[in-house]
Structures are given as structure tokens and as C-alpha cells.
PDB file of C-alpha atoms and ligand atoms in Angstrom:
ATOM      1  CA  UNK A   1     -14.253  -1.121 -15.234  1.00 98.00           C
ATOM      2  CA  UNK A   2     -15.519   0.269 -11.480  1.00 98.00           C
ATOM      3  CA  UNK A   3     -13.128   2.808 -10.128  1.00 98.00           C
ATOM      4  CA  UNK A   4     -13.149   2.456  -6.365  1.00 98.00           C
ATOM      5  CA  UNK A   5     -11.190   4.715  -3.652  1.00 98.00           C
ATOM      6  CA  UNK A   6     -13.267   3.308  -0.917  1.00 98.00           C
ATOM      7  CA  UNK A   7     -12.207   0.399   1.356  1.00 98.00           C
ATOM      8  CA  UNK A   8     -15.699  -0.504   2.348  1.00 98.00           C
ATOM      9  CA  UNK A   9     -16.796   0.261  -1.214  1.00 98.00           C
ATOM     10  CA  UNK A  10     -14.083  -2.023  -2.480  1.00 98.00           C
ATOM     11  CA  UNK A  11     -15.003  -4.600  -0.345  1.00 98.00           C
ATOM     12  CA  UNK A  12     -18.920  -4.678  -1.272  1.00 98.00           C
ATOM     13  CA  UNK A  13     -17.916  -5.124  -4.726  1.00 98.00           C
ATOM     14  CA  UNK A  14     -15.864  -7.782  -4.702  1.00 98.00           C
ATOM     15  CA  UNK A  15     -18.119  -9.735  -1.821  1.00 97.00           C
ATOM     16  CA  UNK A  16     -18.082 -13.561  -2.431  1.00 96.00           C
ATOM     17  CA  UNK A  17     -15.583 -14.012  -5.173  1.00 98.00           C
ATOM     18  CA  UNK A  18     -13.511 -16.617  -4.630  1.00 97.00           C
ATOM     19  CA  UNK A  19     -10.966 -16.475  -7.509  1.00 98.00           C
ATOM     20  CA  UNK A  20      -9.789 -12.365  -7.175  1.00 98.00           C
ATOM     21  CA  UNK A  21      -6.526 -12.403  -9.210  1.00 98.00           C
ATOM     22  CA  UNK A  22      -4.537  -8.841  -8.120  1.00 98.00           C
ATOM     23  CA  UNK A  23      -2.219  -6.815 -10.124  1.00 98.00           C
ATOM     24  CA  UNK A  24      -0.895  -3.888  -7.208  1.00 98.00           C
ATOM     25  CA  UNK A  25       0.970  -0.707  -9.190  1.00 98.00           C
ATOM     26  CA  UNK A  26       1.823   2.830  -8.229  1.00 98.00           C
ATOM     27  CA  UNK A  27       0.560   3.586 -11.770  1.00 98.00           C
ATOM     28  CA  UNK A  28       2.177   5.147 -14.799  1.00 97.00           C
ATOM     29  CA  UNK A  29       1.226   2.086 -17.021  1.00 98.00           C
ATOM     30  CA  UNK A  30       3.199   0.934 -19.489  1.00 97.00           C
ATOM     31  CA  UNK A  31       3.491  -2.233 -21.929  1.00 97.00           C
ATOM     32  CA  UNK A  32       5.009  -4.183 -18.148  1.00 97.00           C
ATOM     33  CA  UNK A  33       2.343  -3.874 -15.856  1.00 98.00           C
ATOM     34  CA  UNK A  34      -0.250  -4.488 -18.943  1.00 98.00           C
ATOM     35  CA  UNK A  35       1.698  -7.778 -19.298  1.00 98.00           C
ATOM     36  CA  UNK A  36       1.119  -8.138 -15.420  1.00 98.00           C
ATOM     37  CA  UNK A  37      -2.662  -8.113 -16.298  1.00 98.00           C
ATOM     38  CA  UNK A  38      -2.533 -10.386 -19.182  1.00 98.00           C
ATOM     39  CA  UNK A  39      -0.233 -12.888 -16.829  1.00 98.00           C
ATOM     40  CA  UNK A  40      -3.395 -12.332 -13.910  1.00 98.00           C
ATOM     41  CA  UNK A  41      -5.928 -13.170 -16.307  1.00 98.00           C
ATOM     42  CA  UNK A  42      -4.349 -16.710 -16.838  1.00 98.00           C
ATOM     43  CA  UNK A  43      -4.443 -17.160 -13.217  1.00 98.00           C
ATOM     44  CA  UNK A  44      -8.077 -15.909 -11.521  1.00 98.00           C
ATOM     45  CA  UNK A  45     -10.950 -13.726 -12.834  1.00 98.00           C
ATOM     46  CA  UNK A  46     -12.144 -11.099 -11.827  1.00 98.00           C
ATOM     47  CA  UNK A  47      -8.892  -8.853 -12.099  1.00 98.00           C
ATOM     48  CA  UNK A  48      -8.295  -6.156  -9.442  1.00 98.00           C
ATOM     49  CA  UNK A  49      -5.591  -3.582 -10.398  1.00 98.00           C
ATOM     50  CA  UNK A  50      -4.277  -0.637  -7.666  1.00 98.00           C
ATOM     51  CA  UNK A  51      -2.854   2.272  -8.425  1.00 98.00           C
ATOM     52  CA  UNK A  52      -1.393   3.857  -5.179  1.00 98.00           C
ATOM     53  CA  UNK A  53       1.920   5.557  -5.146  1.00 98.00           C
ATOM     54  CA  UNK A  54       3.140   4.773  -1.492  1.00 98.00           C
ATOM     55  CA  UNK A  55       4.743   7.574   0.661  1.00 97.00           C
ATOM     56  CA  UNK A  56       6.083   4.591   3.170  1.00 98.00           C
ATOM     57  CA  UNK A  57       7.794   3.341   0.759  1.00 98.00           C
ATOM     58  CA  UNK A  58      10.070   6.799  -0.474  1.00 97.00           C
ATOM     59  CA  UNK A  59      12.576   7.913   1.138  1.00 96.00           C
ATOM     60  CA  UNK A  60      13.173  11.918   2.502  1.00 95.00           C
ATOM     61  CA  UNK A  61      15.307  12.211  -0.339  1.00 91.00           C
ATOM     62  CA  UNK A  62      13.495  10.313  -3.537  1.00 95.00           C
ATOM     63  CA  UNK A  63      11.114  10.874  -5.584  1.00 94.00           C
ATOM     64  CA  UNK A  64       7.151  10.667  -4.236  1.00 97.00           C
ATOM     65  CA  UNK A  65       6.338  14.451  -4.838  1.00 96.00           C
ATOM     66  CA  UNK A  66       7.622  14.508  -9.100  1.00 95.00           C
ATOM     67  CA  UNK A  67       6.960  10.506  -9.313  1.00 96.00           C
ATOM     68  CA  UNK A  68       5.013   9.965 -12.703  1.00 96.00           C
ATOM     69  CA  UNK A  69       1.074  10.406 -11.888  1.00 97.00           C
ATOM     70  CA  UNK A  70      -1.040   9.539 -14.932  1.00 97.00           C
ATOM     71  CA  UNK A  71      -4.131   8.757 -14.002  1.00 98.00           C
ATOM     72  CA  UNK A  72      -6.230   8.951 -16.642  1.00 98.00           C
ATOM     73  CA  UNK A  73      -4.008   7.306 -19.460  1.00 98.00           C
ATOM     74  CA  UNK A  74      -4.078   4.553 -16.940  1.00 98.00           C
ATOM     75  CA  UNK A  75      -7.589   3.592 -17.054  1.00 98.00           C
ATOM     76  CA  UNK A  76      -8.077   4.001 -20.424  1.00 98.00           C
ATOM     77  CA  UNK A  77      -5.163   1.040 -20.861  1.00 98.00           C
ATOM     78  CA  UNK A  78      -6.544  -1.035 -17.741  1.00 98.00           C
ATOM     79  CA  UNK A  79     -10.174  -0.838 -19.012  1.00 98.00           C
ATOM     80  CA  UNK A  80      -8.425  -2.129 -22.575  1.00 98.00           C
ATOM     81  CA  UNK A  81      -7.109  -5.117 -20.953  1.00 98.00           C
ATOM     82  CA  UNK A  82     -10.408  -6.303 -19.060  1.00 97.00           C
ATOM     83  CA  UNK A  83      -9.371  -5.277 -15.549  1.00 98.00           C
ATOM     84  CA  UNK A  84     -13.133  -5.501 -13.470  1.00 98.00           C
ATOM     85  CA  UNK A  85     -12.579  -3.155 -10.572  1.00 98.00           C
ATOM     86  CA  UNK A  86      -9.361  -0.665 -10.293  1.00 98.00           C
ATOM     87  CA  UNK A  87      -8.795   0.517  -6.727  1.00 99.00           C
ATOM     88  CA  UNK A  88      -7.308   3.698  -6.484  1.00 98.00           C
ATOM     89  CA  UNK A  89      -7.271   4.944  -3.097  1.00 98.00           C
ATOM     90  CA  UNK A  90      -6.077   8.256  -1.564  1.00 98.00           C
ATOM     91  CA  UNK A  91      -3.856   8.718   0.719  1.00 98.00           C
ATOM     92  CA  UNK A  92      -7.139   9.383   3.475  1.00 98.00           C
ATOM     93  CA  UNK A  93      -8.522   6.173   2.229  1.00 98.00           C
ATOM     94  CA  UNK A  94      -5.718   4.061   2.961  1.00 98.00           C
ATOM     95  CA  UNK A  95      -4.050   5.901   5.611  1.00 98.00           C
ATOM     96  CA  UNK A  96      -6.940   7.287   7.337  1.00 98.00           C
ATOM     97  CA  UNK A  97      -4.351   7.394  10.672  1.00 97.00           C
ATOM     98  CA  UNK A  98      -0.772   7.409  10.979  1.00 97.00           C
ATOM     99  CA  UNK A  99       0.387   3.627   9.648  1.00 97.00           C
ATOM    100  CA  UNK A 100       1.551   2.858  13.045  1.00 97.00           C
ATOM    101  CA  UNK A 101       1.598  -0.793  12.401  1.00 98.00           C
ATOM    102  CA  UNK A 102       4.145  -1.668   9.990  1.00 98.00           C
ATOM    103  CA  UNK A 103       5.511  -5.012   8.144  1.00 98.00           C
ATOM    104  CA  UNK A 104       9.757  -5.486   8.738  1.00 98.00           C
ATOM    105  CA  UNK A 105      11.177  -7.572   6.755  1.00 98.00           C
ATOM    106  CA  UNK A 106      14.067 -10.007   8.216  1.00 97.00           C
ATOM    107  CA  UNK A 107      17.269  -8.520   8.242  1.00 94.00           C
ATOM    108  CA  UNK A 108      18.061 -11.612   6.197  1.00 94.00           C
ATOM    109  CA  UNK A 109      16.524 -10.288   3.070  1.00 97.00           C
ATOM    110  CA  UNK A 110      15.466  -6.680   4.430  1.00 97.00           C
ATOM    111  CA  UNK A 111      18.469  -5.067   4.527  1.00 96.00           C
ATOM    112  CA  UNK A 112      20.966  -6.169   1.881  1.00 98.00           C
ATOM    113  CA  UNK A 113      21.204  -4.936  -1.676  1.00 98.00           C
ATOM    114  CA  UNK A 114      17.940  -2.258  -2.231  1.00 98.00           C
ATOM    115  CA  UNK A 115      17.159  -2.365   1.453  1.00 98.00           C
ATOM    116  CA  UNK A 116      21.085  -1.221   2.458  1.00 98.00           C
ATOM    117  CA  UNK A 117      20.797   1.658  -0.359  1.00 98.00           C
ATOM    118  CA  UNK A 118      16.895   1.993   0.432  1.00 97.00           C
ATOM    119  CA  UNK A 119      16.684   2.054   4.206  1.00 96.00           C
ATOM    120  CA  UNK A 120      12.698   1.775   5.076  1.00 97.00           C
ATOM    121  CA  UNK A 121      11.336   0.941   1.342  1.00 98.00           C
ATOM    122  CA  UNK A 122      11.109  -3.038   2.090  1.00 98.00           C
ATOM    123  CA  UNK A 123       9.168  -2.095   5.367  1.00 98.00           C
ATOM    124  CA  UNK A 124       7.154   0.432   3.453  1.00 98.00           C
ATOM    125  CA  UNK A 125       5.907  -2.314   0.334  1.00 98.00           C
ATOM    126  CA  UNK A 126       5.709  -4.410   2.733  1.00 98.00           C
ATOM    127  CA  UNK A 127       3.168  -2.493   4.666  1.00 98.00           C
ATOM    128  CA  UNK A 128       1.141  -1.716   2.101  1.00 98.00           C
ATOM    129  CA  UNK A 129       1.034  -4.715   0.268  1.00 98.00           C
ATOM    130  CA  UNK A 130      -0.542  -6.536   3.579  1.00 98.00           C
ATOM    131  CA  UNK A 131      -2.847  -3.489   3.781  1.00 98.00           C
ATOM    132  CA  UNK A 132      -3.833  -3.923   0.242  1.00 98.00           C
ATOM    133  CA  UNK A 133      -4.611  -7.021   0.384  1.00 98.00           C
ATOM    134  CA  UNK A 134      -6.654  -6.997   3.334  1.00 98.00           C
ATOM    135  CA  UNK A 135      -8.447  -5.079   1.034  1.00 98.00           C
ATOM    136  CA  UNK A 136      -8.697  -7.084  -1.841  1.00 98.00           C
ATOM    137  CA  UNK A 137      -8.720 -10.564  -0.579  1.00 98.00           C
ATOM    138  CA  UNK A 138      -6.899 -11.905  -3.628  1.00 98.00           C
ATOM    139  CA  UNK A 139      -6.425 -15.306  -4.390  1.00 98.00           C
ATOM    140  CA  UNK A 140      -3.567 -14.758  -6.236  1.00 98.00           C
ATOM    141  CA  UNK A 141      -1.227 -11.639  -6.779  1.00 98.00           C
ATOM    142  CA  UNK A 142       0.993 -11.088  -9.803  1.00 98.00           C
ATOM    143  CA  UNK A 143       4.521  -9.071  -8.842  1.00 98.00           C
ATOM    144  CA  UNK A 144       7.364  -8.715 -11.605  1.00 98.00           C
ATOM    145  CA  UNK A 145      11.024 -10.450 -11.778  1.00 98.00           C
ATOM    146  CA  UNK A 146      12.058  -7.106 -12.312  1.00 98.00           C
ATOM    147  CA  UNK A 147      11.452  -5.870  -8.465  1.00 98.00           C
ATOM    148  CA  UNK A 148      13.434  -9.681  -7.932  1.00 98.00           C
ATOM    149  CA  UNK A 149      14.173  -8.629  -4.097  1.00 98.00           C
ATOM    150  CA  UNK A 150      10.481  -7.174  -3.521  1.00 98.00           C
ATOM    151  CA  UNK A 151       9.155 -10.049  -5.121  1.00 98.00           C
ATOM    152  CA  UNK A 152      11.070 -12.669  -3.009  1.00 98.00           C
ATOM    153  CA  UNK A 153      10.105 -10.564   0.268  1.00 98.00           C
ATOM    154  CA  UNK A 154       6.444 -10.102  -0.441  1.00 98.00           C
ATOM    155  CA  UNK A 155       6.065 -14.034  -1.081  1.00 98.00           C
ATOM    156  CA  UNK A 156       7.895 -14.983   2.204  1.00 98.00           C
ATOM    157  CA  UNK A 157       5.883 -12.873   3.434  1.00 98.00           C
ATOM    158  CA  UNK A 158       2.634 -14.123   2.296  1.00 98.00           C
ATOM    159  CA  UNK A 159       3.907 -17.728   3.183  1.00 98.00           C
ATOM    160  CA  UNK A 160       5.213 -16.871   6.573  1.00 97.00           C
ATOM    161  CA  UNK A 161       1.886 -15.311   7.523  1.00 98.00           C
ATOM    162  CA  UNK A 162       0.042 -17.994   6.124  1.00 98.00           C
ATOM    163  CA  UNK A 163      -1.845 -15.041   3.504  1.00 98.00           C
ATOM    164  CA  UNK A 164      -4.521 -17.024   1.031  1.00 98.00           C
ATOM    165  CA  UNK A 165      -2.519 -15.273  -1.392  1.00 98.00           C
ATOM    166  CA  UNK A 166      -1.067 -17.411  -3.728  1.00 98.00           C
ATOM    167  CA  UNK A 167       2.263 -14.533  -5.316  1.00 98.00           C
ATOM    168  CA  UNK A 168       2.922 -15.139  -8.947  1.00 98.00           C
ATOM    169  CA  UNK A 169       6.038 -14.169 -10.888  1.00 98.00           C
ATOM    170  CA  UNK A 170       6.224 -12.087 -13.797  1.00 98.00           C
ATOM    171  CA  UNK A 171       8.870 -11.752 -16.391  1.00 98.00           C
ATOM    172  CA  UNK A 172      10.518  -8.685 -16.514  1.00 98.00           C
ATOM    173  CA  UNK A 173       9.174  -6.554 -20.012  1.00 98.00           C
ATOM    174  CA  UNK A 174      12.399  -5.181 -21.778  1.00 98.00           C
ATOM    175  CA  UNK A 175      12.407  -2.429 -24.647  1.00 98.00           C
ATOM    176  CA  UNK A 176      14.410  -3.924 -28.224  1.00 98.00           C
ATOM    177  CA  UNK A 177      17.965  -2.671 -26.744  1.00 98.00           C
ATOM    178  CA  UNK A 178      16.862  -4.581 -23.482  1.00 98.00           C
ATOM    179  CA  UNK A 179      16.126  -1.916 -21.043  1.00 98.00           C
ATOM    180  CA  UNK A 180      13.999  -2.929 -18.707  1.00 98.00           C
ATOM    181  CA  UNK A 181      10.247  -0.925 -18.401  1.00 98.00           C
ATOM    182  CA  UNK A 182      10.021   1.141 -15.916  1.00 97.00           C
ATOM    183  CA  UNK A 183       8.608   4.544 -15.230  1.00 95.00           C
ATOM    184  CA  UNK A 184      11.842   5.616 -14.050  1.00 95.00           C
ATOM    185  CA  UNK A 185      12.994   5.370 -17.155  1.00 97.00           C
ATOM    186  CA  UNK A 186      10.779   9.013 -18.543  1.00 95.00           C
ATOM    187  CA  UNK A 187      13.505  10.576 -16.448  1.00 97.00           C
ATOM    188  CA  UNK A 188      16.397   9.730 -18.374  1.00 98.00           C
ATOM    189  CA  UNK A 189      17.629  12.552 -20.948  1.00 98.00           C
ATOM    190  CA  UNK A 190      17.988  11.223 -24.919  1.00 98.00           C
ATOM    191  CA  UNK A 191      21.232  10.614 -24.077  1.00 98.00           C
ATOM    192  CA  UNK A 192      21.208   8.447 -21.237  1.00 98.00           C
ATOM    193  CA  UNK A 193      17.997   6.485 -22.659  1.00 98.00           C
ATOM    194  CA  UNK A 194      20.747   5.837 -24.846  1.00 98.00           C
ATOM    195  CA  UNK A 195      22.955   4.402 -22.652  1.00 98.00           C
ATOM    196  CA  UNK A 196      20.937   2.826 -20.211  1.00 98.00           C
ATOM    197  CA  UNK A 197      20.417  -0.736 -22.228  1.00 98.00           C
ATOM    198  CA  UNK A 198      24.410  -1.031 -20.941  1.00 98.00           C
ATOM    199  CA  UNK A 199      23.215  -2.044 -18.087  1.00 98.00           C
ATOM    200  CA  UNK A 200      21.642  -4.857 -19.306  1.00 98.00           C
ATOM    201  CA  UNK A 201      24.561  -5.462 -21.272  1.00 98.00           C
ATOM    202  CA  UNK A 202      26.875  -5.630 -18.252  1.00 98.00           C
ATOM    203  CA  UNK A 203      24.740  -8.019 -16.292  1.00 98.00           C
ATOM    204  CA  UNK A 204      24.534 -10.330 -19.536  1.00 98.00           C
ATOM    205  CA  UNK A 205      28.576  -9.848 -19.844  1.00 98.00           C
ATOM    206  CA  UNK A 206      28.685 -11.658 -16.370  1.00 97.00           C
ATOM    207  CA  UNK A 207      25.908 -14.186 -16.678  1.00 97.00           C
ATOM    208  CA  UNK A 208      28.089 -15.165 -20.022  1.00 96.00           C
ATOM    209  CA  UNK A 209      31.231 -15.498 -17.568  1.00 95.00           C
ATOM    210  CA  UNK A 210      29.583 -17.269 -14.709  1.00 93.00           C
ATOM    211  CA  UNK A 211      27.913 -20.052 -17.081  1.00 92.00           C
ATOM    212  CA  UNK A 212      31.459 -20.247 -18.714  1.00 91.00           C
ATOM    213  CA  UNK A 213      33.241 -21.046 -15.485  1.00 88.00           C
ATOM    214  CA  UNK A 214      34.577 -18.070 -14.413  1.00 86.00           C
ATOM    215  CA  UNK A 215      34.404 -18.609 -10.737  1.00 80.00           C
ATOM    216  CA  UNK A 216      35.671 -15.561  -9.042  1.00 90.00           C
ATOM    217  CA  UNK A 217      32.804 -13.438  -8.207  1.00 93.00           C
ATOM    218  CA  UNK A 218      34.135 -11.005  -6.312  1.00 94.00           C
ATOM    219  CA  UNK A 219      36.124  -9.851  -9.272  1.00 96.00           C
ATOM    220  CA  UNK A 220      33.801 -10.424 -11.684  1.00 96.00           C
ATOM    221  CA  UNK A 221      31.676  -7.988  -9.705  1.00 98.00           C
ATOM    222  CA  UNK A 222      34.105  -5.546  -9.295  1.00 98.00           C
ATOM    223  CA  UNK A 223      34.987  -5.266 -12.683  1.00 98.00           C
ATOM    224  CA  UNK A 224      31.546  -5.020 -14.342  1.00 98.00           C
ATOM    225  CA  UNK A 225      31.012  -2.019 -11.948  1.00 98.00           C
ATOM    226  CA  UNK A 226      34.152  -0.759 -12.771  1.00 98.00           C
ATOM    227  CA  UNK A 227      33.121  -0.681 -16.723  1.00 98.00           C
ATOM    228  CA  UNK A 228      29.752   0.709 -15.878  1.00 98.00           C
ATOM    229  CA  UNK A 229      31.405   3.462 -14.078  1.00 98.00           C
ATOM    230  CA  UNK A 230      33.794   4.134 -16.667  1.00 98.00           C
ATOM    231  CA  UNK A 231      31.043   4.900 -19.154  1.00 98.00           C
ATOM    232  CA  UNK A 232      29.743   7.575 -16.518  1.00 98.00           C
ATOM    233  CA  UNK A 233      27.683   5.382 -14.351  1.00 98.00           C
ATOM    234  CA  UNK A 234      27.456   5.430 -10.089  1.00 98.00           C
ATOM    235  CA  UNK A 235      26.701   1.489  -9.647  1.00 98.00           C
ATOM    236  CA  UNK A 236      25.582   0.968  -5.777  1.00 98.00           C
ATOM    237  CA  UNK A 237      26.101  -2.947  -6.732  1.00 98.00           C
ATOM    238  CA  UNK A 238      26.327  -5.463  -9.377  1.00 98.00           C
ATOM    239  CA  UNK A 239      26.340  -8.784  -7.019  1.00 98.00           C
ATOM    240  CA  UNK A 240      25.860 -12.613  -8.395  1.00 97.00           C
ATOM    241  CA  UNK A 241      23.653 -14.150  -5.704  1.00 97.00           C
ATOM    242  CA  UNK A 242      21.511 -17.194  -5.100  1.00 96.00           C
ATOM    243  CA  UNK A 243      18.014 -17.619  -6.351  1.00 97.00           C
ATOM    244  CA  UNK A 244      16.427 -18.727  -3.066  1.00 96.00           C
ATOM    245  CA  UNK A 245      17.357 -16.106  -0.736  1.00 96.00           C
ATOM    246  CA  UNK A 246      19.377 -13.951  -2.223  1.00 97.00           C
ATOM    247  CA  UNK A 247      22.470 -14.269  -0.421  1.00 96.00           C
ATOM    248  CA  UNK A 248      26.327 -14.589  -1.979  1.00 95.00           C
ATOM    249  CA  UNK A 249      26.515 -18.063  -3.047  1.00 94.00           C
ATOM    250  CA  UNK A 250      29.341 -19.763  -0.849  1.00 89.00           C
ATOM    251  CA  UNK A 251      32.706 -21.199  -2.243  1.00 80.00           C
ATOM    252  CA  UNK A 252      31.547 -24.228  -4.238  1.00 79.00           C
ATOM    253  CA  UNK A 253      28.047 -23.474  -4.892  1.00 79.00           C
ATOM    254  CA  UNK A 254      28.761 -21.821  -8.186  1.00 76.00           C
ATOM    255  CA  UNK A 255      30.667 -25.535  -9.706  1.00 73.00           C
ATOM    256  CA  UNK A 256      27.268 -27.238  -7.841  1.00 77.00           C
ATOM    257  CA  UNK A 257      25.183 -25.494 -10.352  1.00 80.00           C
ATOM    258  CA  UNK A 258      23.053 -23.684  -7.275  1.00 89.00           C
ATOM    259  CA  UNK A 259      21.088 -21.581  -9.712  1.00 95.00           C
ATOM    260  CA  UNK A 260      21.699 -18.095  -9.219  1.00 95.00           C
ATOM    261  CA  UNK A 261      20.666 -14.238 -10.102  1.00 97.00           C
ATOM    262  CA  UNK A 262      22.842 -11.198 -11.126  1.00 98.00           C
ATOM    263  CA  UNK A 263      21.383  -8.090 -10.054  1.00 98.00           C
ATOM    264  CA  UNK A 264      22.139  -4.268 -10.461  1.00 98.00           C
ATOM    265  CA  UNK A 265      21.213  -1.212  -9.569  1.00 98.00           C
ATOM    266  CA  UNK A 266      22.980   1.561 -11.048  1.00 98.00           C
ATOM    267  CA  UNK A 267      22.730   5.901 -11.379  1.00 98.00           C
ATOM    268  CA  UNK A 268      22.833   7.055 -14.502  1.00 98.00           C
ATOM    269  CA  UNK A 269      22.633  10.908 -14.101  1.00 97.00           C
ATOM    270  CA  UNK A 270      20.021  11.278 -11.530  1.00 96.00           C
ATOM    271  CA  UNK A 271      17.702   8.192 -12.293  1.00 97.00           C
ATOM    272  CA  UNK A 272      18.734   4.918  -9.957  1.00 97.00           C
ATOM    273  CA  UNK A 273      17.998   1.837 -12.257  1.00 98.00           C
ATOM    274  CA  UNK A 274      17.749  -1.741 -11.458  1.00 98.00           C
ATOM    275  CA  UNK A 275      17.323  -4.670 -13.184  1.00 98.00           C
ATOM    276  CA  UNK A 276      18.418  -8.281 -12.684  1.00 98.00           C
ATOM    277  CA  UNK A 277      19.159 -11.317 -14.861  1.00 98.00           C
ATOM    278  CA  UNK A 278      19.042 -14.853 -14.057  1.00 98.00           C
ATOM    279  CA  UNK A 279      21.839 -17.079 -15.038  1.00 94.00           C
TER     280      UNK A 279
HETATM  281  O1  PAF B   1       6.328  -2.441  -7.400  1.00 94.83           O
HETATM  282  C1  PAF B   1       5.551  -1.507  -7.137  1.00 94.83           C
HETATM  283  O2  PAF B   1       5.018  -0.839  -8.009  1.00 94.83           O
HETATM  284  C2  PAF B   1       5.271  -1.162  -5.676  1.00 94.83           C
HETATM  285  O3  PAF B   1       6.373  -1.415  -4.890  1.00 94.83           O
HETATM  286  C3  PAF B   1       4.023  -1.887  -5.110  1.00 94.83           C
HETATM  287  C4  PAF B   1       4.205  -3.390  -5.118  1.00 94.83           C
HETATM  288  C5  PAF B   1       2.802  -1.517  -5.953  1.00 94.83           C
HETATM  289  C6  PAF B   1       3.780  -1.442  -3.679  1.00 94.83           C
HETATM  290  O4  PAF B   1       3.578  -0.060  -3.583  1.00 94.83           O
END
């Protein structure tokens, strides 16, 4: 595997291939993003991974300075699962100015559930996704179900800027008690690793309702928040919404079968979790 911080570098290397496949990460592998790769292999050749943990995209207040940097456990796993080049830039590399130019997301989709509690993160992924693949010309680019609001955005963007980037959906990689991988997760204590498979748990509890005809979403919401905060938890939402665009599904919809997504995010302590499930 070629490790390559370089744009120009980058682009020499991967001159003339026509089939790219593109796996982007912020690092801090684990057994989810390796399933991203082995999705990506199904889907192009050769396989370009990133690692780039995006200051756009963090807030004043979250967590870019302590968020999990480990490089070189990384490669070692990447160069395991056949990834050709990994592009790891620094901050100079992809940044070499101010980011002046930035990607904003429609209001539509930008600024409801993580972009209302995230203010800036859509337009920050956003950003650098564009960037990175100006870089790395993919054909195709794998994103995970379990980022279901980043992945929607990034492939309306692609299609609305008519990107050759074809964005592929990955299913989200849950531990045995169903939490779902992420590095966020090394921050919980014993105890809340614990209890953070409720969350799962809660979204299933409402999926179960919705598919048995319980029709009242505003309460069903409201009540699965209220049992997550009951067992200690500071839910910023638990909202049923529809597949295509992610907005509350109107009076009627539900009984028309429009197929539809529960998703969460939730504190536990101080580590914000999301996850989703679709119903
Ligand atoms: O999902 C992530 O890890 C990041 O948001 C991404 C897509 C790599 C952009 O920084």
C-alpha cells in the first residue's frame, strides 16, 4: 500500500484509472470502515482510503484536538484488506490556504436533525468531501448508513453537481448488544459501554410500534426520549422520518407504507451517539 500526503503526488499515482473505488475516513479503524473496504472492493479496483480528521467539520466546542488519532494501527489494517494507495494528507496539504470556498448544504436537509445540534458540520463534510474527491477522482465512493443524514447530503450532492461519483451505501457494523461502531464509542466509561446498546434498543422499541400501527409519532417520539432520559441519557432527538429526504412524514404517509427511518442521537455522559434504524 503507497502512503501519499501529496495532492500532486496523489494524483500521479492514480493517473488513468478509470474504475477508483474510494473509502474517505478520519481514521481510527475499526471492524466498520474495514467493512467499508470490503463493500469498495465489490464495486471498483484500485481502492483509495483517506484518513483526514477535518477541522471544518468540528465545532469550537467538540472534539478535533482529543479525537482518536491512530495512525499506524490504521495502515497495518488497511494494507490487510488490499487498499492500493491511502491518502493521508495534512492539514498544509489539503488546506494549503484558508478554505474560503465552502459546500452549504440546502436548508432542506442542512439544517435539521445533526445540522440544528451541529451548526457548520454538514458544510464542513461537505467541503471536504468535494475537495477530496477532486483529489481522487473516484468512480465510486462508499459512505455508511450509520452517518444516514451525511450520507443522503453527500449523494445529493454528488448528483446535483453532476460529480462522476457514483455514492454507495454501507450497512451500519453493530457490536453483539447492537451498538453501533464508532470511534466515539472508546470514550464511553465501562459503565456506559454498558448502557449504550439501549439506544439501539429504543429505536428498535419504535420501529416495532410503527410497523404495528401505532400511528402517533409525535408521542411515540416523545416517549422513547423520555425512557432514554430516564435511564440517565440527554437525547437531542429520536424522530421517525422519511427515507427520501428526511423530513417528518405527513399525516397519512405512515398507513401509505412511505418507507421511513428512525434516527437518534443521544449523550450518554459526555459522548453524543447516533445511530439510526430503518423500519
Ligand atoms: O464520516 C466521516 O468519517 C467523515 O465525516 C468524512 C466523510 C470522512 C468526512 O470528513
Amino acid at each position: 500500500m503507497k502512503i501519499i500526503s501529496s495532492i500532486e503526488e496523489l494524483r500521479d499515482q492514480l493517473r488513468g484509472q478509470l474504475r477508483t473505488v474510494f473509502v474517505p475516513t478520519m481514521g481510527n479503524l475499526h471492524e466498520g470502515h474495514l467493512s467499508l473496504m470490503r463493500l469498495a472492493r465489490k464495486h471498483g479496483d484500485p481502492i483509495v482510503a483517506s484518513i483526514f480528521v477535518n477541522r471544518l467539520q468540528f465545532g469550537p466546542n467538540e472534539d478535533f484536538d482529543k479525537y482518536p488519532r491512530t495512525f499506524q494501527a490504521d495502515v497495518e489494517k488497511l494494507e490487510k484488506e488490499g487498499v492500493y494507495v491511502l491518502f493521508a494528507p495534512t492539514e498544509k496539504d489539503l488546506y494549503p490556504e484558508p478554505q474560503e470556498f465552502r459546500v452549504n448544504p440546502p436548508d432542506g436537509i442542512g439544517n435539521i436533525l445533526e445540522g440544528e445540534f451541529r451548526p457548520g458540520f454538514f458544510t464542513g463534510v461537505t467541503t471536504v468531501v468535494l475537495k477530496l474527491f477532486a483529489c481522487v477522482q473516484p468512480r465510486v465512493a462508499v459512505f455508511g448508513k450509520k452517518d444516514y443524514q451525511q450520507l443522503m447530503i453527500v449523494r445529493n450532492m454528488s448528483k446535483q453537481f453532476a460529480l462522476p461519483t457514483e455514492i454507495i451505501a454501507a450497512e451500519t457494523w453493530r457490536a453483539d448488544d447492537g451498538l453501533a461502531l464508532s470511534s466515539r464509542n472508546m470514550y464511553l466509561s465501562e459503565a456506559e459501554r454498558a448502557e449504550a446498546p439501549a439506544l439501539f434498543r429504543t429505536l428498535n422499541e419504535v420501529a416495532n410500534e410503527v410497523r404495528g400501527g401505532h400511528l402517533d409519532v409525535f408521542a411515540l417520539e416523545h416517549e422513547a426520549m423520555d425512557r432514554l432520559s430516564k435511564r440517565g441519557w440527554k437525547p437531542d432527538y429520536i424522530s421517525i422520518r422519511k427515507r427520501v429526504d428526511l423530513q417528518p412524514p405527513a399525516a397519512g404517509d405512515i398507513a401509505q407504507s412511505e418507507p421511513l427511518v428512525v434516527v437518534a442521537a443521544a449523550k450518554l455522559g459526555g459522548t453524543r451517539l447516533i445511530d439510526n434504524l430503518e423500519i
